[in-house]
mmCIF file of C-alpha atoms and ligand atoms in Angstrom:
data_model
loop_
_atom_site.group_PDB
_atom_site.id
_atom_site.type_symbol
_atom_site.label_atom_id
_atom_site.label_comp_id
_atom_site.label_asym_id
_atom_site.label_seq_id
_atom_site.Cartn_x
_atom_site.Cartn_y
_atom_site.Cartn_z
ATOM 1 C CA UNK W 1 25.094 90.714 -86.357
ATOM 2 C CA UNK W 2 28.381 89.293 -85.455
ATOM 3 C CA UNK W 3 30.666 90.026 -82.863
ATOM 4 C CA UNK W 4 33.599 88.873 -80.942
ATOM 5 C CA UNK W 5 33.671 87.350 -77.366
ATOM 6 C CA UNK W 6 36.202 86.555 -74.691
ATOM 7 C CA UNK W 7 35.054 82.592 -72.998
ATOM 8 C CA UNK W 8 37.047 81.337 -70.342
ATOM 9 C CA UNK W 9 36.854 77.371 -71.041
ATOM 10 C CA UNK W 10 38.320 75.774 -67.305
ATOM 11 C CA UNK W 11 41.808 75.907 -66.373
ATOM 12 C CA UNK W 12 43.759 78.964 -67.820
ATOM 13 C CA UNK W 13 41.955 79.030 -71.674
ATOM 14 C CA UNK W 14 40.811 81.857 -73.066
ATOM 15 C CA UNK W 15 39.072 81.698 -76.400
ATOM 16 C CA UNK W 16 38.093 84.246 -78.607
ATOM 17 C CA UNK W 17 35.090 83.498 -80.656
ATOM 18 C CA UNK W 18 32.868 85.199 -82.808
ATOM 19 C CA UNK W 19 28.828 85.209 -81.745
ATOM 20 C CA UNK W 20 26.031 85.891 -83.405
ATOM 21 C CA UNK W 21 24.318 88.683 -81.455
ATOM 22 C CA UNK W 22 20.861 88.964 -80.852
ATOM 23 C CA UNK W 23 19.452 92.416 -80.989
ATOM 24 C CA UNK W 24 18.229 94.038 -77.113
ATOM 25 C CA UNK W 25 14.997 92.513 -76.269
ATOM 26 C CA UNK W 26 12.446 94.323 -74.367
ATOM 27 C CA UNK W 27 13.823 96.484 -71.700
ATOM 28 C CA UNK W 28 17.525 95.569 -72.640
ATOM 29 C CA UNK W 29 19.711 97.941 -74.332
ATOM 30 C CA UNK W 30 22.757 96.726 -76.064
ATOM 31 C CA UNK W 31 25.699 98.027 -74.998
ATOM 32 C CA UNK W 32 29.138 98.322 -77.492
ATOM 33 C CA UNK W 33 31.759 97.950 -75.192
ATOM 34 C CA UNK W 34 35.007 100.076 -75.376
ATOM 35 C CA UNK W 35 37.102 98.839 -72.214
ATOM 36 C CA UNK W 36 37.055 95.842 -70.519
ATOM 37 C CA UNK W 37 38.962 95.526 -67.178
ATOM 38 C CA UNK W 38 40.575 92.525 -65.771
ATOM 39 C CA UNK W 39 40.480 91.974 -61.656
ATOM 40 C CA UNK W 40 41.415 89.792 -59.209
ATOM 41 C CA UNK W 41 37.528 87.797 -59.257
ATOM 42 C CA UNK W 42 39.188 87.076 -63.423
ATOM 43 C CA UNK W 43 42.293 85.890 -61.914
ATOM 44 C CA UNK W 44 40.764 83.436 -59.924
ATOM 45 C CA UNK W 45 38.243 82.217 -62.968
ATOM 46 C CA UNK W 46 41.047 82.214 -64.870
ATOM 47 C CA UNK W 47 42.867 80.164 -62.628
ATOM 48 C CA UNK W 48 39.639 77.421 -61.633
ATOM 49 C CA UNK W 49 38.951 78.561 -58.913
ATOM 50 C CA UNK W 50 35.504 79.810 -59.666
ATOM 51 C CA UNK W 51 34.459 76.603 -62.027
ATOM 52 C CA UNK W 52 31.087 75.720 -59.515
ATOM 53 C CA UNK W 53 29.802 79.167 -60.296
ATOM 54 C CA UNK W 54 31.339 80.029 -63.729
ATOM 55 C CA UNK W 55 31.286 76.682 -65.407
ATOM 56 C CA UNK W 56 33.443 75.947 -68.499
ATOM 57 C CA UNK W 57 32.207 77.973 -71.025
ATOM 58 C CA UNK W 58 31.286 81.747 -69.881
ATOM 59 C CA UNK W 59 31.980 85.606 -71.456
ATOM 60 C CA UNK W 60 33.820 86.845 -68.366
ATOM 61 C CA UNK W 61 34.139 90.411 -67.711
ATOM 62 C CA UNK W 62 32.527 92.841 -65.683
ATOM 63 C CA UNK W 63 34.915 95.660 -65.321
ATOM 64 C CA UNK W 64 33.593 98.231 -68.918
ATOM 65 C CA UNK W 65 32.550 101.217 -70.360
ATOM 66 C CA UNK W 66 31.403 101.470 -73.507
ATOM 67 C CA UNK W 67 28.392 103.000 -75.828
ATOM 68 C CA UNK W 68 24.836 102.763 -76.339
ATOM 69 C CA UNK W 69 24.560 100.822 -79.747
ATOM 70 C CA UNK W 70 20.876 99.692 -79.960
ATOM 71 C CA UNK W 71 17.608 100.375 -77.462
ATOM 72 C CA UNK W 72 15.604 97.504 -77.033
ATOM 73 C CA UNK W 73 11.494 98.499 -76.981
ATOM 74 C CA UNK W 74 9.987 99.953 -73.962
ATOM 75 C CA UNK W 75 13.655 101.372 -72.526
ATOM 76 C CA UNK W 76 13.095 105.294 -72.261
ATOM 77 C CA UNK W 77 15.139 108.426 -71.771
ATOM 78 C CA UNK W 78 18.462 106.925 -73.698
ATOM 79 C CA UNK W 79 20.030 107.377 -76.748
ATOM 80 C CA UNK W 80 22.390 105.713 -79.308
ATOM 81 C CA UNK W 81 26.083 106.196 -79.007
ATOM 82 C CA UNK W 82 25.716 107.176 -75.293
ATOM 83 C CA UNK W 83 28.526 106.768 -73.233
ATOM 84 C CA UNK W 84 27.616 104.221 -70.073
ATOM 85 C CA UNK W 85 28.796 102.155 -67.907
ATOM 86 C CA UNK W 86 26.792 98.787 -66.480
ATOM 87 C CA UNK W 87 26.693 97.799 -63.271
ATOM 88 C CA UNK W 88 27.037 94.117 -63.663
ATOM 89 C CA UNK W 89 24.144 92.664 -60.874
ATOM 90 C CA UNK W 90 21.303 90.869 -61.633
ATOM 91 C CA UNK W 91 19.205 90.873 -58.364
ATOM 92 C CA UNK W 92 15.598 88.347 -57.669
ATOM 93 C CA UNK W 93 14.007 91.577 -56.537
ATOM 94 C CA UNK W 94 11.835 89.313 -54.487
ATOM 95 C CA UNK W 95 13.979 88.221 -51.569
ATOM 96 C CA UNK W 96 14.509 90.353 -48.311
ATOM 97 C CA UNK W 97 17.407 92.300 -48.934
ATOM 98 C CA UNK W 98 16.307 92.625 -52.459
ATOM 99 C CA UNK W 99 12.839 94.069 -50.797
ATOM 100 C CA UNK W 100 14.521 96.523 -48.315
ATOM 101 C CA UNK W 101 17.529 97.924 -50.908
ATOM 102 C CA UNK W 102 20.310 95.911 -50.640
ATOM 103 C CA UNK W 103 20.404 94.200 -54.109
ATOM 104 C CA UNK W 104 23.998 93.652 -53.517
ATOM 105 C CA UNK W 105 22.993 91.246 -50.712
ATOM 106 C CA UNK W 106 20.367 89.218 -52.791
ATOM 107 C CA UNK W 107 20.142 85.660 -51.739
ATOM 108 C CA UNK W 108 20.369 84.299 -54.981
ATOM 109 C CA UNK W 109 22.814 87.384 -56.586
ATOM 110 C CA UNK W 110 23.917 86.810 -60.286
ATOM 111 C CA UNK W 111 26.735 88.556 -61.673
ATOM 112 C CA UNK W 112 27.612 89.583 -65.103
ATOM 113 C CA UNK W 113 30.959 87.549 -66.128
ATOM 114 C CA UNK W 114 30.427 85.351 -63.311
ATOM 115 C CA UNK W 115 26.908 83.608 -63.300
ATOM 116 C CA UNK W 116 26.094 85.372 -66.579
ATOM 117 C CA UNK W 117 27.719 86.527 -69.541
ATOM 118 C CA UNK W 118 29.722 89.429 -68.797
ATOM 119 C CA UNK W 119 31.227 92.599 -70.976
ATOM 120 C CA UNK W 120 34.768 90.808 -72.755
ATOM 121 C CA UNK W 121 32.520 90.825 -76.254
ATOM 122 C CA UNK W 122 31.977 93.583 -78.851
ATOM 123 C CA UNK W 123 28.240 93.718 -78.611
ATOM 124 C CA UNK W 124 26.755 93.007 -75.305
ATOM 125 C CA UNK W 125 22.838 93.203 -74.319
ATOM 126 C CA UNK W 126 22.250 94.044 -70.521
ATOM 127 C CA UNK W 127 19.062 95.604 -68.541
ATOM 128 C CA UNK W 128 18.376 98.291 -68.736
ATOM 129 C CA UNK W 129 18.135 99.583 -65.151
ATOM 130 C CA UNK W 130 21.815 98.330 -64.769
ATOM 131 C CA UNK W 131 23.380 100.965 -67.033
ATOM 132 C CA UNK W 132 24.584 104.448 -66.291
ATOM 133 C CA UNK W 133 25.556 107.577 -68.210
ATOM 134 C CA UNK W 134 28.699 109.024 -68.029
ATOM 135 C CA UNK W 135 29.644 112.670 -68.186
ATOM 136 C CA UNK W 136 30.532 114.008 -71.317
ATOM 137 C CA UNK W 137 34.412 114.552 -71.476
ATOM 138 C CA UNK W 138 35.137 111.461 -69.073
ATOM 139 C CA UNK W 139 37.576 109.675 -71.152
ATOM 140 C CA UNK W 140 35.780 106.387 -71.753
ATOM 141 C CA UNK W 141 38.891 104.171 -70.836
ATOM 142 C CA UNK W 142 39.123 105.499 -67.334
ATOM 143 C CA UNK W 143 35.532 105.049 -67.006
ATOM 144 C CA UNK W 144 36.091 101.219 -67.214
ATOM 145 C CA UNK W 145 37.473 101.685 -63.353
ATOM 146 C CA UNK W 146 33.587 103.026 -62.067
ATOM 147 C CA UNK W 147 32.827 99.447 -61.136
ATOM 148 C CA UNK W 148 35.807 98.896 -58.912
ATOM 149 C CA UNK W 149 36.096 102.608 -57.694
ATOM 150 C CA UNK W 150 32.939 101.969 -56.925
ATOM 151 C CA UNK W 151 33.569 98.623 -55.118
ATOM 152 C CA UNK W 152 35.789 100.667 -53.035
ATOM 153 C CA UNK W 153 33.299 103.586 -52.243
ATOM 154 C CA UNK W 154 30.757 101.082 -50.359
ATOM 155 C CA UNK W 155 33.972 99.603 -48.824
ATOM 156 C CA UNK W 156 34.746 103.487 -47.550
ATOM 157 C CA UNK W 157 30.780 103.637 -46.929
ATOM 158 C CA UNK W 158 30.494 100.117 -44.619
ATOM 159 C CA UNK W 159 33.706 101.663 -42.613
ATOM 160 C CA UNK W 160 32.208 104.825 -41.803
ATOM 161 C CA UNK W 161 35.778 106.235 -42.349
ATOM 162 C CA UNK W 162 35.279 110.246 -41.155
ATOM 163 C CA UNK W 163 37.166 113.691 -41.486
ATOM 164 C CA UNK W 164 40.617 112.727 -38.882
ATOM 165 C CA UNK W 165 40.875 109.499 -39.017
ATOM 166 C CA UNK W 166 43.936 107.366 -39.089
ATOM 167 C CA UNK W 167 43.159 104.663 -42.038
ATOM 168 C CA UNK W 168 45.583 101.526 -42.463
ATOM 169 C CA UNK W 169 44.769 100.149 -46.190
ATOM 170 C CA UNK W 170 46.687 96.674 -45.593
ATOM 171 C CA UNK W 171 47.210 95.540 -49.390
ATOM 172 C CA UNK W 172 48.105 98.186 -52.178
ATOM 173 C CA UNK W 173 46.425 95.764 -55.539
ATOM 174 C CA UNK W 174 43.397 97.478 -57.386
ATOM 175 C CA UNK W 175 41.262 97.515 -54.835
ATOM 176 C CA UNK W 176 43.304 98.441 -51.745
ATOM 177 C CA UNK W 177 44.984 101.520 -53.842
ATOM 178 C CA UNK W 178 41.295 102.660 -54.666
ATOM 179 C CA UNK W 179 40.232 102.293 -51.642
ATOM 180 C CA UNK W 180 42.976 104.224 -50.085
ATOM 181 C CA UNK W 181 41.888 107.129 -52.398
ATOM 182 C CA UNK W 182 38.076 107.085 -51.994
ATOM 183 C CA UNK W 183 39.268 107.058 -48.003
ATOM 184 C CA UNK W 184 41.444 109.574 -48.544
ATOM 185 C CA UNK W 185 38.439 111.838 -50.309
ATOM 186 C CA UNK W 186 36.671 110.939 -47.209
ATOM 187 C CA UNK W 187 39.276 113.179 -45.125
ATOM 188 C CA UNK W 188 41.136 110.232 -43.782
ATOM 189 C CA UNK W 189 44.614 110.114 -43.447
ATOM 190 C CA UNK W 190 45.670 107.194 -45.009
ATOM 191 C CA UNK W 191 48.956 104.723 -44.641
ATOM 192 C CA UNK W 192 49.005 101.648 -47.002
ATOM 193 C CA UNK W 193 50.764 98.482 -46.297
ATOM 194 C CA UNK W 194 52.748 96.815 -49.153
ATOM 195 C CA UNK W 195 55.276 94.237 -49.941
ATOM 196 C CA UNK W 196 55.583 94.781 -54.027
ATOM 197 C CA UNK W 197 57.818 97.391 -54.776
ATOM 198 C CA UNK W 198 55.862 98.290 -57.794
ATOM 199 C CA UNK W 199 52.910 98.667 -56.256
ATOM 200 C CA UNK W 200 54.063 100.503 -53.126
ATOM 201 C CA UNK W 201 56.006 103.027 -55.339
ATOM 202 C CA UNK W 202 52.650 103.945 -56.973
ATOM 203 C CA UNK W 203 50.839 104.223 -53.542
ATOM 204 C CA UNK W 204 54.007 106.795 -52.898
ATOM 205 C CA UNK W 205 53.452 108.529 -56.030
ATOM 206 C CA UNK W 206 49.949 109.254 -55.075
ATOM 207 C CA UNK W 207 51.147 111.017 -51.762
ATOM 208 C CA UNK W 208 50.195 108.405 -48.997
ATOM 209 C CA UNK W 209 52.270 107.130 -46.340
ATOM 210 C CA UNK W 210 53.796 103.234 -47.663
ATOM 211 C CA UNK W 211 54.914 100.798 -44.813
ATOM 212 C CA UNK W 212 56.451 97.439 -46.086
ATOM 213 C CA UNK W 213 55.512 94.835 -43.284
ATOM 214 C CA UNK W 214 58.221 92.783 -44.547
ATOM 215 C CA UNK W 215 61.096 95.361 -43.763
ATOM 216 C CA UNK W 216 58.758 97.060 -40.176
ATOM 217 C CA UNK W 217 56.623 95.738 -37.931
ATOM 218 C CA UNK W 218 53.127 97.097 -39.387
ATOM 219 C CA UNK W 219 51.383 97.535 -35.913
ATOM 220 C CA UNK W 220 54.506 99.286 -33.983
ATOM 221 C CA UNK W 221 54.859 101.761 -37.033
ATOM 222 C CA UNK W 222 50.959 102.411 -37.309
ATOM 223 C CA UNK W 223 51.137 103.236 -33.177
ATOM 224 C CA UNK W 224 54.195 105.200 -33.864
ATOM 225 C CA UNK W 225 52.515 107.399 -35.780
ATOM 226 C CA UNK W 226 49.255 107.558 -33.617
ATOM 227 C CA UNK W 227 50.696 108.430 -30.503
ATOM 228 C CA UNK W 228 50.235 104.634 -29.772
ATOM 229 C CA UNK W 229 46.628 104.566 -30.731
ATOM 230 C CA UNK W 230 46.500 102.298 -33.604
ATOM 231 C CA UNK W 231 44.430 102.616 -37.027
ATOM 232 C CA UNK W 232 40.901 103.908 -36.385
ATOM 233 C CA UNK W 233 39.629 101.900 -39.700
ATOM 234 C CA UNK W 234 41.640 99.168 -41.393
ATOM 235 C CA UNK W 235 40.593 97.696 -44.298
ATOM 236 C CA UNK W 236 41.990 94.251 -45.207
ATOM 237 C CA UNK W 237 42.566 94.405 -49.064
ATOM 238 C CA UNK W 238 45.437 91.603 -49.125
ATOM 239 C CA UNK W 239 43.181 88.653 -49.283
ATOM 240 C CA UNK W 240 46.348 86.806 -47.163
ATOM 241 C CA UNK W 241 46.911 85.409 -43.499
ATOM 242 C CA UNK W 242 49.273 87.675 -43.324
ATOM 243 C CA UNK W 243 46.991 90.809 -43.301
ATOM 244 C CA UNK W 244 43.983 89.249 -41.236
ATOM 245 C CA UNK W 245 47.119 89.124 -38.171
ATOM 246 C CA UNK W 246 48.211 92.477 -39.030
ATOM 247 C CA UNK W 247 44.380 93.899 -38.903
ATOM 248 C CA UNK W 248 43.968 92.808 -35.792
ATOM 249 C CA UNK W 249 47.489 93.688 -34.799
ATOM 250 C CA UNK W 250 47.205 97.570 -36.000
ATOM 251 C CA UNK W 251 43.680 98.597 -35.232
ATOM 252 C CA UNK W 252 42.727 101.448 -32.295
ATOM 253 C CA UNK W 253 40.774 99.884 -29.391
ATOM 254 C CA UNK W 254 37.016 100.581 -30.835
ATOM 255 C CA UNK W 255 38.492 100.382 -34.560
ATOM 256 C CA UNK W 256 36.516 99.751 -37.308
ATOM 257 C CA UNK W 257 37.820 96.688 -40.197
ATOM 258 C CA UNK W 258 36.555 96.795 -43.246
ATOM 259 C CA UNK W 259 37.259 93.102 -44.949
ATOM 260 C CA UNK W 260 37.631 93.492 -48.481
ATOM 261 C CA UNK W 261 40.425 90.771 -49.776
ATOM 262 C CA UNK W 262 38.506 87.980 -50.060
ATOM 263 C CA UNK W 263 39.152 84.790 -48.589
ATOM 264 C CA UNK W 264 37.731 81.571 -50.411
ATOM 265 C CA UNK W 265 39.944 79.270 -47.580
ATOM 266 C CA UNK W 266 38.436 79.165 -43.943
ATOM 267 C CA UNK W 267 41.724 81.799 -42.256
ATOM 268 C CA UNK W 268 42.433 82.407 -38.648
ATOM 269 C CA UNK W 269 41.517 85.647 -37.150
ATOM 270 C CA UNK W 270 41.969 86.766 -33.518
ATOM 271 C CA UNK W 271 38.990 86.480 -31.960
ATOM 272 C CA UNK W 272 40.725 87.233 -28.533
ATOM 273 C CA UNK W 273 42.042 90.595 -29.742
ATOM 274 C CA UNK W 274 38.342 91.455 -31.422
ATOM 275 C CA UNK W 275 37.184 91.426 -27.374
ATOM 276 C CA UNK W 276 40.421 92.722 -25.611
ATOM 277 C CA UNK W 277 40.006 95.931 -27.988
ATOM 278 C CA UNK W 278 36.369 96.077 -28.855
ATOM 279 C CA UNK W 279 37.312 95.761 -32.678
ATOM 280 C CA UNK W 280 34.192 95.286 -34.970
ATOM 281 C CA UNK W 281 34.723 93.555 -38.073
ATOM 282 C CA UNK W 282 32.816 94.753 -41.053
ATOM 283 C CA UNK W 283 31.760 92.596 -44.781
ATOM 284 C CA UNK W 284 31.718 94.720 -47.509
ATOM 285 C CA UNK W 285 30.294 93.121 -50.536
ATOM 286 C CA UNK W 286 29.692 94.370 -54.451
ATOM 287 C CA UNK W 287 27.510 97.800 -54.641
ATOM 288 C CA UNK W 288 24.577 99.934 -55.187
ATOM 289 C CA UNK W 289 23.490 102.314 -58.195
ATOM 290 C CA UNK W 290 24.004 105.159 -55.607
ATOM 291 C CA UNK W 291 27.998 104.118 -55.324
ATOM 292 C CA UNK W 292 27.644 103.515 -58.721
ATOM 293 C CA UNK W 293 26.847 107.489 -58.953
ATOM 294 C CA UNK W 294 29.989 108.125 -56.483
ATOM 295 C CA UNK W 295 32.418 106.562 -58.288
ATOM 296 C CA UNK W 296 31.227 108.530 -61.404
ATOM 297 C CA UNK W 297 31.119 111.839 -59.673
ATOM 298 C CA UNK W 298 34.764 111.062 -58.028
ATOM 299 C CA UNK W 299 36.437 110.120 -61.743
ATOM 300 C CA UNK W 300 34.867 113.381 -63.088
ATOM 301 C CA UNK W 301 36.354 115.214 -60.038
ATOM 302 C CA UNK W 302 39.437 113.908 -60.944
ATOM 303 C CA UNK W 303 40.286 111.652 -58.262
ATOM 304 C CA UNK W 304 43.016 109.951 -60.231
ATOM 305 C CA UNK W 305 41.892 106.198 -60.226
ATOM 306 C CA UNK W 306 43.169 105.549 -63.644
ATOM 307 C CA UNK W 307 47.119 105.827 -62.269
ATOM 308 C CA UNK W 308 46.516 102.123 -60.929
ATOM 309 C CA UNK W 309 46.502 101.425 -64.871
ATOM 310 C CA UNK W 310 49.931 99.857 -65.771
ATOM 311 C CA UNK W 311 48.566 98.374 -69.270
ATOM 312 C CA UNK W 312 46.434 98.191 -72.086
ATOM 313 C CA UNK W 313 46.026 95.091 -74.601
ATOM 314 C CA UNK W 314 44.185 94.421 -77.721
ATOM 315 C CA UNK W 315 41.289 92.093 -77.210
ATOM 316 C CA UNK W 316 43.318 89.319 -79.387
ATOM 317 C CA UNK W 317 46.348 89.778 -76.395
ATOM 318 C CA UNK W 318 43.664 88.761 -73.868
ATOM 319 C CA UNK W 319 45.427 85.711 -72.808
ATOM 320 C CA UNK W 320 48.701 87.230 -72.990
ATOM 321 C CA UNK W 321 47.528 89.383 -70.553
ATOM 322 C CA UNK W 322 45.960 86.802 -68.565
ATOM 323 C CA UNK W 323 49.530 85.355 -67.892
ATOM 324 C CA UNK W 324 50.814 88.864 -67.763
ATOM 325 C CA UNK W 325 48.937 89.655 -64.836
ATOM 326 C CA UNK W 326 49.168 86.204 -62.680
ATOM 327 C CA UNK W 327 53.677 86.740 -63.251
ATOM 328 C CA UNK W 328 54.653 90.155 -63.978
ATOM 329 C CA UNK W 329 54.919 91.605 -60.219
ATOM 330 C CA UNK W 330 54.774 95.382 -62.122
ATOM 331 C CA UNK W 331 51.362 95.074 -63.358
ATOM 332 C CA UNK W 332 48.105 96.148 -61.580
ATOM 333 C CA UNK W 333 45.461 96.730 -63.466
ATOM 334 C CA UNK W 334 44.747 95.972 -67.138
ATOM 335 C CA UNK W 335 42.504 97.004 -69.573
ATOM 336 C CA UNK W 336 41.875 95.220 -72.711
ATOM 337 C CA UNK W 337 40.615 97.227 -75.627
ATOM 338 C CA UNK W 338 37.456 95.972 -77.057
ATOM 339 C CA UNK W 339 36.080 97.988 -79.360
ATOM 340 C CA UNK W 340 38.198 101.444 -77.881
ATOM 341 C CA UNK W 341 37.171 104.628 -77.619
ATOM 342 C CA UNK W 342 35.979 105.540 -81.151
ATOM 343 C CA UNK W 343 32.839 102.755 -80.501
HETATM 344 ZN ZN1 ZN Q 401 35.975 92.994 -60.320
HETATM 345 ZN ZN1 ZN Q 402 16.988 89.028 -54.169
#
């Protein structure tokens, strides 16, 4: 069979090829994939960043949903034309963490559309164990959000974020918008700080509290509103100096910050403050099946994830959308069609 596929080649080229596919070996199921999301780990393949890990010739994508097209032999209690999603981690399963349940933490962790080939092609074969069934009635393009929702429920997890709290998301992108809901769900009471107009009308629109630390001091207007208290749980979803000062800066003495922007150059953080107010400072990193499950549960509840989608592009626009998405300050998160809905 023949298929298309998305390969980032180094330095901002996308090419769209066609593949022969192989059919799902044993314990694989291949997967037809409707939607394919692009985030900010694309963005910074796209832009070289990632080239020691991704090399110059890789399927990106990890972001899907799609259906059950073919079982490989020994894979049980599926069926064809299944709607799934895949949780794109491919654990040793021998080290520590991989030993005691933290496959997200595996010393030598491959991702799909990172390390491996990932879900930008037609007709993609994954493990089985990494796939999970959606609802019926979940509309499959909003299902392509489950991995980052769910990035964003072990975020809300790691922070221990509980019923009362004052939550500062610092960063309104993807991430920081779903994180402010998932917290929100949590019985938070969540402010977001944002400089893009776009994306801090959206964090409006979805009812929570927007500060622009451009325009107001982010700390003073977080103790404002606390009685002087600060943030109980921040969560650093910028990924900029800027917002490591401003964590520091806005947190409660005893608060909780969740770091979830990630920061590939070594940044200055104030240590001083950390001891002065007790702060602890929390990694959050990938996902298990369990927040796989969450995420699931949360889109069926209707938790409204899929208003962070400002676009959708054919899979032959993929490096239109590339571009798209590193200028145009309006967008936040695209999807690119693959095969659609009607898989
Ligand atoms: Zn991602
Ligand atoms: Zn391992």
């Amino acid at each position: 069979m023949r298929g298309e596929a998305v390969y980032y080649c180094g330095n901002r080229s996308l090419r769209i090829e066609a593949v022969t596919v192989q059919p799902p070996g044993p314990d694989e199921v291949q997967i037809s994939v409707g939607f394919c999301g692009i985030c900010g780990t694309d963005l910074l393949i796209y832009r070289g960043r990632m080239d020691e890990r991704v090399g110059k010739r890789r399927i990106i994508g990890h972001e899907m949903s799609g259906r059950i097209a073919a079982l490989g032999e020994r894979v049980e209690g599926m069926a064809v034309g299944a709607p799934v999603v895949v949780r794109p981690l491919a654990p040793c399963g021998q080290c520590h963490p991989c030993r005691t349940g933290k496959n997200r933490l595996c010393h030598s962790l491959k991702v799909f559309g990172v390390d491996l080939e990932g879900s930008m092609q037609q007709l993609w074969n994954v493990p089985a164990r990494a796939v999970h069934r959606l609802p019926d009635g979940l509309a499959l393009a909003h299902a392509a959000l489950v991995e980052p929702l769910a990035v964003a429920v072990r975020d809300v997890r790691r922070a221990r974020v509980a019923p009362g709290e004052d939550v500062l998301v610092i960063g309104g992108g993807p991430i920081g918008l779903l994180v402010a809901l998932v917290a929100r769900k949590a019985g938070g009471a969540v402010t977001v700080s944002e400089v893009n107009p776009h994306r801090a009308q959206l964090a409006e629109e979805l009812g929570f509290r927007v500060i622009n630390p451009r325009r107001a001091n982010l700390a003073a207007e977080v103790a404002g509103a606390t009685h002087g208290k600060g943030a109980d749980v921040v969560f650093e979803a910028s990924g900029n100096q800027a917002g490591l000062d401003a964590m520091t800066e806005a947190a409660a003495v005893n608060g909780r910050i969740c770091i979830v922007g990630m920061h590939l150059d070594s940044p200055r953080l104030d240590l001083h403050r950390v001891i002065m107010r007790e702060l602890e400072i929390i990694g959050s990193r990938a996902y298990e099946a369990e927040d796989f499950e969450r995420a699931i549960e949360l889109l069926r509840e209707g938790i409204a994830a899929e208003r962070i989608i400002t676009e959708m592009r054919r899979l032959g626009d993929v490096g239109e959308a590339f571009r798209d998405l590193c200028e145009n300050p309006a967008s936040i998160k695209t999807l690119i069609v693959v095969n659609g809905a009607s898989t």
